[in-house]
Amino acid sequence: MIHRYICRMRHRLVTILAALLVSAVIAAGCSSSDDESANGSTNSSAAASSAPATPAPTTDGESAAGSTAATVEDIVPTTTVAVKPVTTCSAPDTTTPLAVADLGNQQDYDVTSFDGTIIRTHWFPAPPLGESTTAPTVLMGPGWGSAGDTNVDSAGQLGAINIGSLRAAGYNVLTWDPRGFGESTGVVTIDSVEYEGRDVQQLIDWVATLPEASLDGQGDPLMGMVGGSYGGGIQLVTAAVDCRIDAIVPVIAWNSLTTSLYKNETPKSGWTSLLITATFGAPLDPTITRAQDAGNSTGTIDPADVDWLADRGPGESVANIAVPTLLIQGTVDTLFTLDEAIANYRLLQEADVPLAMLWFCGGHGICLTDEGDPARVGTAAIAWLDRYVKDDTSVDTGPAFEFVDQDGTTYTAAQFDTGTGDPVLGSGSGTLDLVGEGGAGPAAVGDDAGLLGTFAAQITPGLATNSVDVTIEAGDSDSVIVGAPQVTLSYTGSNGDGDRPQRVFAQFVDDTTGLVIGNQITPIDVVLDGQPQTMTVPLEAIAFTMYAESTITLQLVATTVAYAQPQLGGSVTFDRIDVTLPVTADLSPAG
C-alpha cells in the first residue's frame, strides 16, 4: 500500500523523501592527498560534454561505462579500477592539470574525477571578512538521492547546519551532486571509498587551487566537512584515507550497512523501499536493487550481495581516522540507529582522536516526544568547526557526550559510557502466535504530523496487539537508561511451512505514553525446531529516563512494519524472559 501511494505521487514525494532522509545535516572531515591529484583551474576548457565515458562499478568490483542516462542493462564490465593508496599528506602531483569546467554562473562547476566521471559542484565563497581575502572551506554533502544544496537562504532542518550559517560563520562552502545523482554522471555505489571517496579527493584537490581558499600547505586546503546521512557517511569514508581535512561532524551516518539495513540478517524492508523510491531515475549499481528485491521476496539477501554492502561505507576503516570528530545521531532514527554511532565512537576512541557525540530527537524517523532545543545541533557543529578547522582554542565545544531524553531533558557526561549504574531488571513468560496480524506498527500520529510525518509513521514500530509482554518496574528511584538492553530467552517453538527466516522482534513501550521507546525494534534470529533453546541478545540502544514507580513493557512480536516478514505459522513459548536495562551514572542534566 505504501509503495502504490508513493508511485501515485512520485514527483512530489522525491523531494519529501529527500527531506526525510536528511532531517539533520551537519558534518566535518579528514582527508589526505592523492598520488595522481592535480592542480586545476575554474577556467579549464574541459567541459562535461567532452568528458570520457564514466567507468561504473559492477557487483564484482569491476568498472564499466556509464552516465546519468545509463540503466543497469547498459553497464558493461571492463577493467578493474585500483584504489590509489594514500599514506602521506604530501602535496599532490601538479604535472597534470585537473579538468574543471566553469559553467559561467559564478557558482556551478564540473570537476572531472579520476575515472572520467563528471561531478557537478556548487561553490559559495565566504562574504568579505575584514582584510582577509581567503577563508577556510567546508564541504557539505547531500542526503541519499539528492543533489548538492544550492539554497543560500534555506534554514537547516532541526537546527542543522546550512550554507547560510556556514558562510555567516566565515567559511567558504562547497556542495556537490554525488556521482549518479543530480547533474553528475556515473553510477551510484553507496559511498564507496573506491569511487565516491575518490571523487571527494578530487574536489579537495580543486578547492586547493581556488583563490578564496585558505591553505595548510600546497594542495592542502584548510577545511572541514558537513552533511547528514549519505553526506555523513562520505565524511567517514574519505577521512579514513585522506588526511587533508581538519575536522568532521558526521550526522545520522552509519558504520555498516549490514548492521543497519540487514540487522541480524533481517532486511529492513520498510526503509529500503523508500530509499529505492528516492533514487527514481538514478543509475544504481545493480546490487542495490537486487538486494532490495531479494529482501522483500525471500526475507534474506544473497551472501555475495551482503559482502558488497558491507564494503560500502566506513566500517572498520573508521579506526584509521586521525582528525577531530563530532558524531551526531538521532535517538528516534530507525534507519541508522544509535548503535551505528556507538560503533563509530568505539573505533574513534581507540584511535585516540578528539571526539564527542551528541544525540538529538530526530534523524531518519519521526520524533513523537519532546525534542528539546533543536538549535543545539547546529550550534555544536559550528563550534566544532571553529575549534578544529579555524584552530580557535577559545571555543568551547561542549561536553564529550550529550543526549536528550523523551521529555526534552538534556544530559551530559565527560565521556560516553553505559552500564555504569545498577541495572533495571525484569522477567516474564508467555506464548506468541506467529501470525501476521497485530504486529508492531505503523505508529499512531496526530493530524498535525503532516505528509512527511505520515510517511515516516508507516515504517515506524507502534504498540502491538499480538505480543508477549513483560512489565519492567523502575523501583523507588529514577534511572537513566543509556545503551543497549539485553534479553535472555528460554523458549521452544515450531514454525509453519516455508523458506523465509525464523524471527521474532523485540521492542520497549513506555507505559505512560503508549509509545515505542525511540521507535526502536530489534529482529531476533530464533531456532524453531521444537527443541528447547536459550539465547542472550543485545537490543537496539535507547536513551530514556525511567521515573520512580513507573513501568515500561518489553513486547516480543511476530511481525513489524520495519522489517521483512519472517516465516509465519506455529508459535513460540517463552518459558523465561530476562531483561537487563543498562543504567548510566555520572550524568548531569543540562541547565
Coordinates of C-alpha atoms in Angstrom, one line a residue:
M1 CA 0.0 0.0 0.0
I2 CA 2.8 2.4 0.9
H3 CA 4.6 1.7 -2.4
R4 CA 1.5 2.2 -4.5
Y5 CA 0.7 5.6 -2.8
I6 CA 4.3 6.7 -3.3
C7 CA 4.1 5.8 -7.0
R8 CA 1.0 7.9 -7.5
M9 CA 2.7 10.9 -6.0
R10 CA 6.2 10.2 -7.2
H11 CA 7.3 13.6 -8.4
R12 CA 6.2 15.3 -5.2
L13 CA 7.5 12.7 -3.0
V14 CA 11.1 12.6 -4.2
T15 CA 11.5 16.0 -2.6
I16 CA 9.7 14.8 0.6
L17 CA 11.7 11.6 0.9
A18 CA 14.9 13.6 0.5
A19 CA 13.8 15.7 3.4
L20 CA 13.1 12.6 5.5
L21 CA 16.5 11.1 4.6
V22 CA 18.3 14.3 5.7
S23 CA 16.4 15.6 8.7
A24 CA 19.6 16.9 10.2
V25 CA 22.6 18.0 8.1
I26 CA 25.9 18.8 9.7
A27 CA 29.4 17.3 9.4
A28 CA 33.2 18.0 9.3
G29 CA 36.0 15.8 7.9
C30 CA 39.7 14.5 7.5
S31 CA 41.3 13.6 4.1
S32 CA 44.8 13.1 2.6
S33 CA 46.4 13.8 -0.8
D34 CA 46.1 11.6 -3.8
D35 CA 49.2 10.4 -5.7
E36 CA 47.6 11.3 -9.0
S37 CA 45.8 14.5 -7.8
A38 CA 46.3 17.6 -10.0
N39 CA 46.2 21.3 -9.8
G40 CA 43.2 22.8 -11.7
S41 CA 41.6 26.0 -12.7
T42 CA 38.0 27.1 -12.7
N43 CA 38.6 28.3 -16.2
S44 CA 39.6 24.8 -17.6
S45 CA 38.4 24.2 -21.1
A46 CA 37.3 20.6 -20.3
A47 CA 33.5 20.6 -20.3
A48 CA 31.2 17.9 -19.2
S49 CA 30.1 17.3 -22.8
S50 CA 33.6 16.3 -23.8
A51 CA 34.4 14.1 -20.8
P52 CA 35.3 10.5 -21.4
A53 CA 32.9 7.7 -20.7
T54 CA 32.4 7.1 -17.0
P55 CA 33.6 3.7 -15.6
A56 CA 30.8 2.3 -13.3
P57 CA 31.3 -0.3 -10.7
T58 CA 29.5 -3.6 -11.0
T59 CA 28.7 -6.3 -8.5
D60 CA 32.1 -7.9 -8.8
G61 CA 34.1 -4.7 -8.2
E62 CA 35.0 -4.1 -11.8
S63 CA 34.2 -0.9 -13.7
A64 CA 32.1 -0.1 -16.6
A65 CA 30.9 2.6 -19.0
G66 CA 28.0 4.6 -17.7
S67 CA 26.4 8.0 -17.4
T68 CA 23.4 9.7 -15.8
A69 CA 21.4 8.3 -18.7
A70 CA 22.6 4.8 -18.2
T71 CA 20.4 1.9 -17.0
V72 CA 21.5 -1.2 -15.2
E73 CA 21.4 -3.0 -18.6
D74 CA 23.8 -0.5 -20.1
I75 CA 26.6 -1.4 -17.6
V76 CA 29.3 -3.5 -19.4
P77 CA 32.3 -4.8 -17.3
T78 CA 35.7 -3.6 -18.4
T79 CA 38.8 -3.3 -16.3
T80 CA 39.3 -3.0 -12.5
V81 CA 40.0 0.5 -11.2
A82 CA 42.5 0.2 -8.4
V83 CA 42.3 2.4 -5.3
K84 CA 45.2 4.9 -5.1
P85 CA 46.9 4.4 -1.8
V86 CA 47.1 7.5 0.4
T87 CA 49.8 7.2 3.1
T88 CA 51.1 10.8 3.4
C89 CA 49.9 14.4 3.3
S90 CA 52.5 15.4 0.7
A91 CA 51.5 17.9 -2.0
P92 CA 49.6 16.4 -4.9
D93 CA 51.2 15.8 -8.3
T94 CA 50.6 19.0 -10.3
T95 CA 52.0 17.9 -13.6
T96 CA 48.6 17.0 -15.0
P97 CA 46.0 19.8 -14.7
L98 CA 42.7 18.9 -13.1
A99 CA 39.9 19.3 -15.6
V100 CA 37.3 21.7 -14.4
A101 CA 34.6 23.4 -16.5
D102 CA 33.3 26.8 -15.4
L103 CA 29.5 26.8 -16.2
G104 CA 29.5 30.6 -16.2
N105 CA 27.2 31.5 -13.3
Q106 CA 29.9 32.0 -10.7
Q107 CA 28.5 29.1 -8.7
D108 CA 28.5 25.8 -10.7
Y109 CA 31.5 23.9 -12.0
D110 CA 32.0 20.4 -13.4
V111 CA 35.0 18.6 -12.0
T112 CA 36.3 15.6 -13.9
S113 CA 37.0 12.8 -11.4
F114 CA 39.7 10.2 -11.6
D115 CA 37.8 7.9 -13.9
G116 CA 36.1 10.5 -16.2
T117 CA 33.0 10.9 -14.1
I118 CA 31.7 14.5 -14.1
I119 CA 31.0 15.8 -10.6
R120 CA 28.7 18.9 -10.6
T121 CA 29.9 21.2 -7.8
H122 CA 28.4 24.4 -6.3
W123 CA 30.8 27.0 -4.9
F124 CA 29.8 29.6 -2.3
P125 CA 32.7 31.8 -1.1
A126 CA 32.5 33.4 2.3
P127 CA 31.4 37.0 2.3
P128 CA 34.2 39.6 2.8
L129 CA 35.5 39.4 6.4
G130 CA 37.7 42.3 7.3
E131 CA 41.0 42.5 5.4
S132 CA 41.3 38.7 4.8
T133 CA 40.9 37.6 1.2
T134 CA 40.8 33.9 2.0
A135 CA 38.7 31.7 4.3
P136 CA 38.6 28.1 5.5
T137 CA 36.3 25.8 3.4
V138 CA 33.6 23.4 4.4
L139 CA 32.5 20.6 2.1
M140 CA 28.8 19.8 2.6
G141 CA 27.5 16.5 1.1
P142 CA 23.8 15.9 0.5
G143 CA 21.5 13.1 1.6
W144 CA 20.8 9.9 -0.4
G145 CA 19.2 10.6 -3.8
S146 CA 19.8 14.3 -3.6
A147 CA 21.8 16.9 -5.5
G148 CA 24.1 19.3 -3.6
D149 CA 22.3 22.1 -1.8
T150 CA 22.3 25.5 -3.6
N151 CA 19.9 27.5 -1.5
V152 CA 21.9 30.0 0.4
D153 CA 18.8 31.3 2.3
S154 CA 17.4 28.0 3.5
A155 CA 17.2 27.1 7.2
G156 CA 18.7 23.8 8.2
Q157 CA 16.1 21.2 9.3
L158 CA 16.0 20.5 13.1
G159 CA 18.6 23.2 13.7
A160 CA 21.0 21.6 11.3
I161 CA 23.8 23.5 9.5
N162 CA 23.3 25.1 6.1
I163 CA 25.1 27.2 3.5
G164 CA 23.9 30.5 5.0
S165 CA 25.0 29.7 8.6
L166 CA 28.4 28.4 7.4
R167 CA 29.1 31.5 5.3
A168 CA 28.0 33.7 8.1
A169 CA 30.5 31.9 10.4
G170 CA 33.3 32.7 8.0
Y171 CA 33.5 29.6 5.8
N172 CA 33.6 29.0 2.0
V173 CA 31.1 26.3 1.2
L174 CA 31.4 23.6 -1.5
T175 CA 28.4 21.4 -2.2
W176 CA 28.2 18.7 -4.9
D177 CA 26.0 16.2 -6.6
P178 CA 27.4 12.8 -5.7
R179 CA 28.1 10.5 -8.7
G180 CA 24.8 9.2 -10.2
F181 CA 22.7 11.9 -8.6
G182 CA 21.6 15.4 -9.8
E183 CA 23.7 16.5 -12.7
S184 CA 26.7 14.3 -12.0
T185 CA 27.5 11.3 -14.2
G186 CA 28.5 7.8 -13.1
V187 CA 26.8 5.0 -11.2
V188 CA 25.8 5.1 -7.6
T189 CA 27.8 2.8 -5.4
I190 CA 26.8 4.0 -1.9
D191 CA 29.8 6.0 -0.7
S192 CA 32.4 3.5 -1.8
V193 CA 35.9 4.5 -1.0
E194 CA 37.0 3.5 -4.5
Y195 CA 34.5 5.8 -6.2
E196 CA 32.6 8.4 -4.2
G197 CA 35.6 8.7 -1.8
R198 CA 38.0 9.4 -4.6
D199 CA 35.6 11.9 -6.1
V200 CA 35.8 13.9 -2.9
Q201 CA 39.6 13.7 -3.0
Q202 CA 39.4 15.3 -6.5
L203 CA 37.2 18.0 -5.1
I204 CA 39.7 18.7 -2.3
D205 CA 42.5 19.0 -5.0
W206 CA 40.3 21.6 -6.8
V207 CA 39.5 23.6 -3.7
A208 CA 43.2 23.9 -3.0
T209 CA 43.5 25.9 -6.3
L210 CA 40.8 28.4 -5.6
P211 CA 41.9 32.0 -4.7
E212 CA 39.3 32.2 -1.9
A213 CA 40.5 29.1 -0.1
S214 CA 42.9 29.3 2.9
L215 CA 45.6 26.6 2.8
D216 CA 47.5 24.5 5.3
G217 CA 50.1 23.9 2.5
Q218 CA 50.4 23.2 -1.2
G219 CA 47.4 21.2 -2.3
D220 CA 46.1 21.1 1.2
P221 CA 43.1 23.5 1.9
L222 CA 42.1 24.4 5.4
M223 CA 38.8 22.6 5.6
G224 CA 36.1 20.6 7.3
M225 CA 33.1 18.6 6.1
V226 CA 29.5 18.7 7.0
G227 CA 26.4 16.7 5.8
G228 CA 23.9 14.2 7.1
S229 CA 23.0 10.6 6.2
Y230 CA 24.7 9.9 2.8
G231 CA 26.6 13.2 3.4
G232 CA 27.7 11.9 6.8
G233 CA 28.8 8.5 5.5
I234 CA 31.1 10.1 2.9
Q235 CA 32.9 12.0 5.6
L236 CA 33.9 8.9 7.5
V237 CA 34.8 7.1 4.2
T238 CA 37.0 9.9 3.0
A239 CA 38.6 10.8 6.3
A240 CA 39.8 7.3 6.7
V241 CA 42.0 7.6 3.6
D242 CA 42.8 11.3 3.2
C243 CA 44.4 13.4 5.9
R244 CA 43.9 16.9 4.5
I245 CA 40.5 17.6 6.1
D246 CA 40.9 19.1 9.6
A247 CA 37.7 18.0 11.3
I248 CA 34.5 16.1 10.6
V249 CA 30.9 16.2 12.0
P250 CA 29.0 13.2 10.6
V251 CA 25.3 13.5 11.2
I252 CA 22.9 10.4 11.2
A253 CA 25.6 8.4 9.4
W254 CA 26.2 4.6 9.6
N255 CA 29.0 2.3 10.4
S256 CA 28.0 -0.8 8.4
L257 CA 25.1 -1.3 6.0
T258 CA 24.9 -4.9 7.2
T259 CA 24.1 -3.9 10.8
S260 CA 21.8 -1.0 9.8
L261 CA 19.9 -2.3 6.7
Y262 CA 20.4 -6.0 7.5
K263 CA 20.3 -6.2 11.3
N264 CA 20.7 -9.8 12.5
E265 CA 20.4 -10.9 8.8
T266 CA 16.9 -9.4 8.5
P267 CA 16.2 -6.9 5.7
K268 CA 14.9 -3.5 6.9
S269 CA 12.3 -3.6 4.1
G270 CA 10.3 -0.5 5.2
W271 CA 13.3 1.7 4.7
T272 CA 14.9 0.0 1.7
S273 CA 11.6 0.5 -0.3
L274 CA 11.7 4.2 0.5
L275 CA 15.4 4.5 -0.3
I276 CA 15.0 3.0 -3.7
T277 CA 12.0 5.2 -4.4
A278 CA 14.0 8.3 -3.5
T279 CA 16.5 7.4 -6.3
F280 CA 13.9 7.2 -9.1
G281 CA 15.7 7.7 -12.4
A282 CA 19.3 7.5 -11.0
P283 CA 21.7 4.8 -12.3
L284 CA 22.3 2.5 -9.3
D285 CA 24.7 -0.3 -9.1
P286 CA 22.5 -3.4 -9.8
T287 CA 23.5 -5.0 -6.4
I288 CA 21.4 -2.3 -4.7
T289 CA 18.1 -3.2 -6.4
R290 CA 18.8 -6.9 -6.4
A291 CA 19.4 -7.0 -2.7
Q292 CA 16.2 -5.0 -2.1
D293 CA 14.1 -7.2 -4.3
A294 CA 15.5 -10.4 -2.6
G295 CA 14.9 -9.0 0.9
N296 CA 11.3 -8.3 0.1
S297 CA 10.5 -11.5 -1.7
T298 CA 12.5 -14.0 0.3
G299 CA 13.3 -12.3 3.6
T300 CA 17.0 -12.7 3.1
I301 CA 19.9 -11.4 0.9
D302 CA 22.4 -13.4 -1.1
P303 CA 25.7 -13.6 0.8
A304 CA 27.7 -12.1 -2.1
D305 CA 25.4 -9.1 -2.1
V306 CA 25.8 -8.8 1.7
D307 CA 29.6 -8.7 1.2
W308 CA 29.2 -5.9 -1.3
L309 CA 27.0 -3.9 1.0
A310 CA 29.5 -4.4 3.9
D311 CA 32.2 -2.8 1.7
R312 CA 30.1 0.3 1.1
G313 CA 30.6 2.9 3.8
P314 CA 33.1 3.3 6.6
G315 CA 33.1 0.0 8.6
E316 CA 36.3 -0.8 10.4
S317 CA 38.2 1.8 8.4
V318 CA 36.9 4.4 10.9
A319 CA 39.8 3.3 13.1
N320 CA 42.1 5.0 10.5
I321 CA 40.6 8.4 11.0
A322 CA 43.0 10.8 12.7
V323 CA 41.1 14.1 12.9
P324 CA 38.7 15.6 15.5
T325 CA 35.2 14.0 15.0
L326 CA 31.8 15.1 16.4
L327 CA 29.3 12.3 15.9
I328 CA 25.6 13.4 15.8
Q329 CA 22.9 10.8 15.8
G330 CA 19.1 10.6 16.3
T331 CA 17.5 8.8 19.3
V332 CA 14.5 8.0 17.1
D333 CA 16.4 7.2 13.9
T334 CA 15.1 3.9 12.6
L335 CA 17.4 3.7 9.6
F336 CA 20.8 4.4 11.1
T337 CA 20.2 3.7 14.8
L338 CA 22.2 4.8 17.8
D339 CA 24.1 1.5 17.5
E340 CA 25.8 2.8 14.3
A341 CA 27.1 5.9 16.1
I342 CA 28.2 3.9 19.1
A343 CA 30.2 1.5 16.8
N344 CA 31.9 4.5 15.1
Y345 CA 32.6 6.1 18.6
R346 CA 34.3 3.0 19.9
L347 CA 36.6 2.8 16.8
L348 CA 37.5 6.5 17.1
Q349 CA 38.0 6.1 20.8
E350 CA 40.6 3.5 20.1
A351 CA 42.2 5.8 17.6
D352 CA 42.6 8.4 20.3
V353 CA 41.3 11.5 18.4
P354 CA 39.5 14.5 19.8
L355 CA 36.0 13.0 20.0
A356 CA 32.4 13.9 21.1
M357 CA 29.0 12.5 20.5
L358 CA 25.6 14.2 20.6
W359 CA 22.2 12.6 20.3
F360 CA 19.0 14.5 19.4
C361 CA 15.4 13.6 18.9
G362 CA 15.3 13.3 15.1
G363 CA 17.1 11.7 12.2
H364 CA 15.6 9.2 9.8
G365 CA 12.3 8.9 11.6
I366 CA 9.7 10.9 13.5
C367 CA 10.1 12.5 16.9
L368 CA 7.0 11.7 18.8
T369 CA 8.2 13.1 22.1
D370 CA 9.7 16.4 23.3
E371 CA 12.7 17.2 21.1
G372 CA 14.2 19.8 23.5
D373 CA 16.3 22.5 21.9
P374 CA 16.6 21.8 18.2
A375 CA 19.2 24.6 17.7
R376 CA 21.8 22.6 19.8
V377 CA 22.7 20.5 16.8
G378 CA 23.8 23.4 14.5
T379 CA 25.4 25.3 17.4
A380 CA 27.5 22.3 18.3
A381 CA 28.6 21.7 14.7
I382 CA 29.7 25.3 14.2
A383 CA 31.6 25.3 17.5
W384 CA 33.4 22.1 16.4
L385 CA 34.4 23.6 13.1
D386 CA 35.6 26.8 14.7
R387 CA 37.7 24.9 17.2
Y388 CA 39.3 22.4 14.9
V389 CA 39.2 24.0 11.5
K390 CA 39.9 27.6 12.4
D391 CA 42.0 26.3 15.4
D392 CA 40.3 28.8 17.7
T393 CA 41.3 27.4 21.1
S394 CA 38.9 29.9 22.9
V395 CA 35.9 28.0 21.5
D396 CA 34.0 25.8 24.0
T397 CA 33.0 22.6 22.1
G398 CA 30.7 21.5 25.0
P399 CA 30.5 18.1 26.7
A400 CA 32.1 15.0 25.2
F401 CA 28.7 13.2 25.4
E402 CA 25.2 14.8 25.3
F403 CA 21.8 13.4 24.7
V404 CA 18.1 14.3 25.1
D405 CA 15.5 12.0 26.7
Q406 CA 11.8 11.6 26.0
D407 CA 10.9 14.7 28.0
G408 CA 13.4 17.0 26.2
T409 CA 15.8 16.9 29.1
T410 CA 19.4 17.2 28.0
Y411 CA 22.0 15.1 29.9
T412 CA 25.8 15.5 29.6
A413 CA 28.8 13.4 30.6
A414 CA 32.6 13.6 30.4
Q415 CA 32.5 10.7 28.0
F416 CA 30.1 8.2 26.5
D417 CA 29.6 5.2 28.8
T418 CA 26.9 2.7 29.5
G419 CA 26.0 0.3 32.3
T420 CA 27.9 2.3 35.0
G421 CA 24.9 2.2 37.4
D422 CA 22.8 -0.6 38.8
P423 CA 20.7 -2.1 36.0
V424 CA 16.9 -2.2 35.9
L425 CA 15.8 -5.9 35.7
G426 CA 12.6 -7.6 34.6
S427 CA 11.3 -11.1 33.8
G428 CA 8.3 -12.9 32.4
S429 CA 7.0 -15.6 30.2
G430 CA 4.3 -16.3 27.6
T431 CA 3.3 -17.8 24.2
L432 CA 3.5 -15.9 20.9
D433 CA 1.4 -16.9 18.0
L434 CA 3.3 -16.4 14.7
V435 CA 0.7 -14.7 12.7
G436 CA 0.8 -11.5 10.5
E437 CA -1.9 -9.6 12.4
G438 CA -1.3 -7.5 15.4
G439 CA 2.3 -6.7 14.8
A440 CA 4.4 -3.7 15.7
G441 CA 3.3 -0.6 13.8
P442 CA 2.6 1.5 12.0
A443 CA 2.9 4.2 14.7
A444 CA -0.1 6.3 15.5
V445 CA 0.4 10.0 14.7
G446 CA -1.8 13.0 15.0
D447 CA -3.4 15.1 12.3
D448 CA -0.6 17.7 12.7
A449 CA 2.1 15.2 11.7
G450 CA 1.9 16.4 8.0
L451 CA 2.7 14.4 5.0
L452 CA 6.3 13.8 6.0
G453 CA 5.3 12.5 9.4
T454 CA 2.6 10.3 8.0
F455 CA 5.0 8.6 5.7
A456 CA 7.6 8.1 8.5
A457 CA 4.9 6.6 10.7
Q458 CA 4.1 3.9 8.1
I459 CA 7.5 2.3 8.7
T460 CA 7.7 3.2 12.4
P461 CA 7.0 0.5 15.1
G462 CA 4.0 1.0 17.2
L463 CA 2.2 -0.7 20.1
A464 CA 1.5 -4.3 19.1
T465 CA -1.7 -6.3 20.0
N466 CA -0.3 -9.8 19.3
S467 CA 2.7 -9.9 21.7
V468 CA 4.2 -11.5 24.7
D469 CA 4.5 -8.6 27.3
V470 CA 7.0 -8.3 30.1
T471 CA 6.4 -5.4 32.5
I472 CA 9.5 -3.9 34.0
E473 CA 9.3 -1.7 37.1
A474 CA 11.6 1.2 37.8
G475 CA 11.6 0.8 41.6
D476 CA 11.7 3.7 44.0
S477 CA 14.2 5.9 42.2
D478 CA 14.8 7.5 38.8
S479 CA 17.1 5.6 36.4
V480 CA 18.5 7.0 33.1
I481 CA 18.7 4.2 30.6
V482 CA 21.5 4.7 28.0
G483 CA 22.7 2.0 25.7
A484 CA 21.7 -1.5 24.5
P485 CA 19.3 -3.5 26.7
Q486 CA 19.9 -7.2 26.9
V487 CA 17.4 -10.0 26.7
T488 CA 17.8 -13.7 27.6
L489 CA 15.2 -16.0 26.1
S490 CA 14.5 -19.7 27.1
Y491 CA 12.0 -21.0 24.6
T492 CA 10.5 -23.8 22.5
G493 CA 8.8 -23.2 19.2
S494 CA 7.6 -24.5 15.9
N495 CA 7.1 -22.8 12.6
G496 CA 4.9 -23.1 9.5
D497 CA 6.0 -24.4 6.1
G498 CA 8.2 -22.2 4.0
D499 CA 11.7 -21.0 3.5
R500 CA 11.6 -17.5 5.0
P501 CA 13.8 -16.9 8.0
Q502 CA 12.6 -17.6 11.5
R503 CA 12.4 -14.4 13.5
V504 CA 10.7 -12.6 16.4
F505 CA 11.1 -8.9 17.2
A506 CA 11.6 -7.1 20.5
Q507 CA 10.6 -3.5 21.4
F508 CA 10.1 -1.5 24.6
V509 CA 6.9 0.5 25.2
D510 CA 6.6 3.5 27.5
D511 CA 3.5 2.6 29.6
T512 CA 3.0 6.3 30.4
T513 CA 2.6 7.3 26.7
G514 CA 2.0 4.1 24.9
L515 CA 4.9 4.9 22.5
V516 CA 7.7 2.6 21.4
I517 CA 10.8 3.9 23.1
G518 CA 13.0 5.6 20.5
N519 CA 10.9 3.9 17.8
Q520 CA 13.4 1.0 18.1
I521 CA 12.7 -2.6 17.4
T522 CA 15.2 -5.4 17.1
P523 CA 14.9 -8.6 15.0
I524 CA 15.9 -11.8 16.8
D525 CA 17.1 -14.9 15.0
V526 CA 15.3 -17.8 16.7
V527 CA 15.5 -21.6 16.1
L528 CA 12.0 -23.1 15.9
D529 CA 12.6 -26.8 15.7
G530 CA 10.5 -28.0 18.6
Q531 CA 13.6 -28.3 20.9
P532 CA 14.4 -26.1 24.0
Q533 CA 16.6 -23.2 23.2
T534 CA 18.4 -20.5 25.3
M535 CA 19.9 -17.3 23.9
T536 CA 21.1 -13.9 25.0
V537 CA 20.9 -11.0 22.6
P538 CA 21.5 -7.2 22.8
L539 CA 18.7 -5.0 21.5
E540 CA 18.9 -1.6 19.8
A541 CA 20.3 1.1 22.0
I542 CA 17.9 3.6 23.6
A543 CA 18.1 6.8 25.7
F544 CA 15.2 7.0 28.2
T545 CA 14.5 8.2 31.7
M546 CA 12.6 5.7 33.9
Y547 CA 11.0 7.6 36.7
A548 CA 10.4 6.2 40.2
E549 CA 7.4 3.8 40.4
S550 CA 6.9 3.9 36.6
T551 CA 6.9 0.9 34.2
I552 CA 7.8 0.1 30.7
T553 CA 6.9 -3.1 28.8
L554 CA 9.1 -5.4 26.7
Q555 CA 7.0 -6.7 23.8
L556 CA 8.0 -9.8 21.8
V557 CA 6.1 -9.7 18.5
A558 CA 5.8 -11.8 15.3
T559 CA 5.9 -9.0 12.7
T560 CA 6.7 -5.3 12.3
V561 CA 6.4 -2.7 9.5
A562 CA 10.1 -2.0 9.9
Y563 CA 11.4 -5.4 8.7
A564 CA 10.7 -8.1 6.2
Q565 CA 8.1 -10.6 7.1
P566 CA 9.6 -13.8 8.6
Q567 CA 8.2 -17.3 8.3
L568 CA 4.8 -17.4 9.9
G569 CA 2.7 -20.3 11.3
G570 CA 3.2 -22.1 14.6
S571 CA 4.0 -20.5 17.9
V572 CA 6.8 -19.8 20.4
T573 CA 6.5 -20.5 24.1
F574 CA 8.9 -18.4 26.1
D575 CA 9.4 -20.3 29.4
R576 CA 11.5 -17.4 30.8
I577 CA 12.4 -14.0 29.6
D578 CA 15.0 -12.0 31.5
V579 CA 15.6 -8.3 30.7
T580 CA 18.5 -6.1 31.7
L581 CA 18.3 -2.3 31.1
P582 CA 21.7 -0.5 31.3
V583 CA 21.7 2.4 33.7
T584 CA 24.3 5.1 33.2
A585 CA 25.6 7.0 36.2
D586 CA 27.6 10.3 36.4
L587 CA 25.2 12.2 34.1
S588 CA 24.3 15.8 34.6
P589 CA 21.1 17.4 33.5
A590 CA 22.0 20.5 31.4
G591 CA 20.7 23.8 32.6

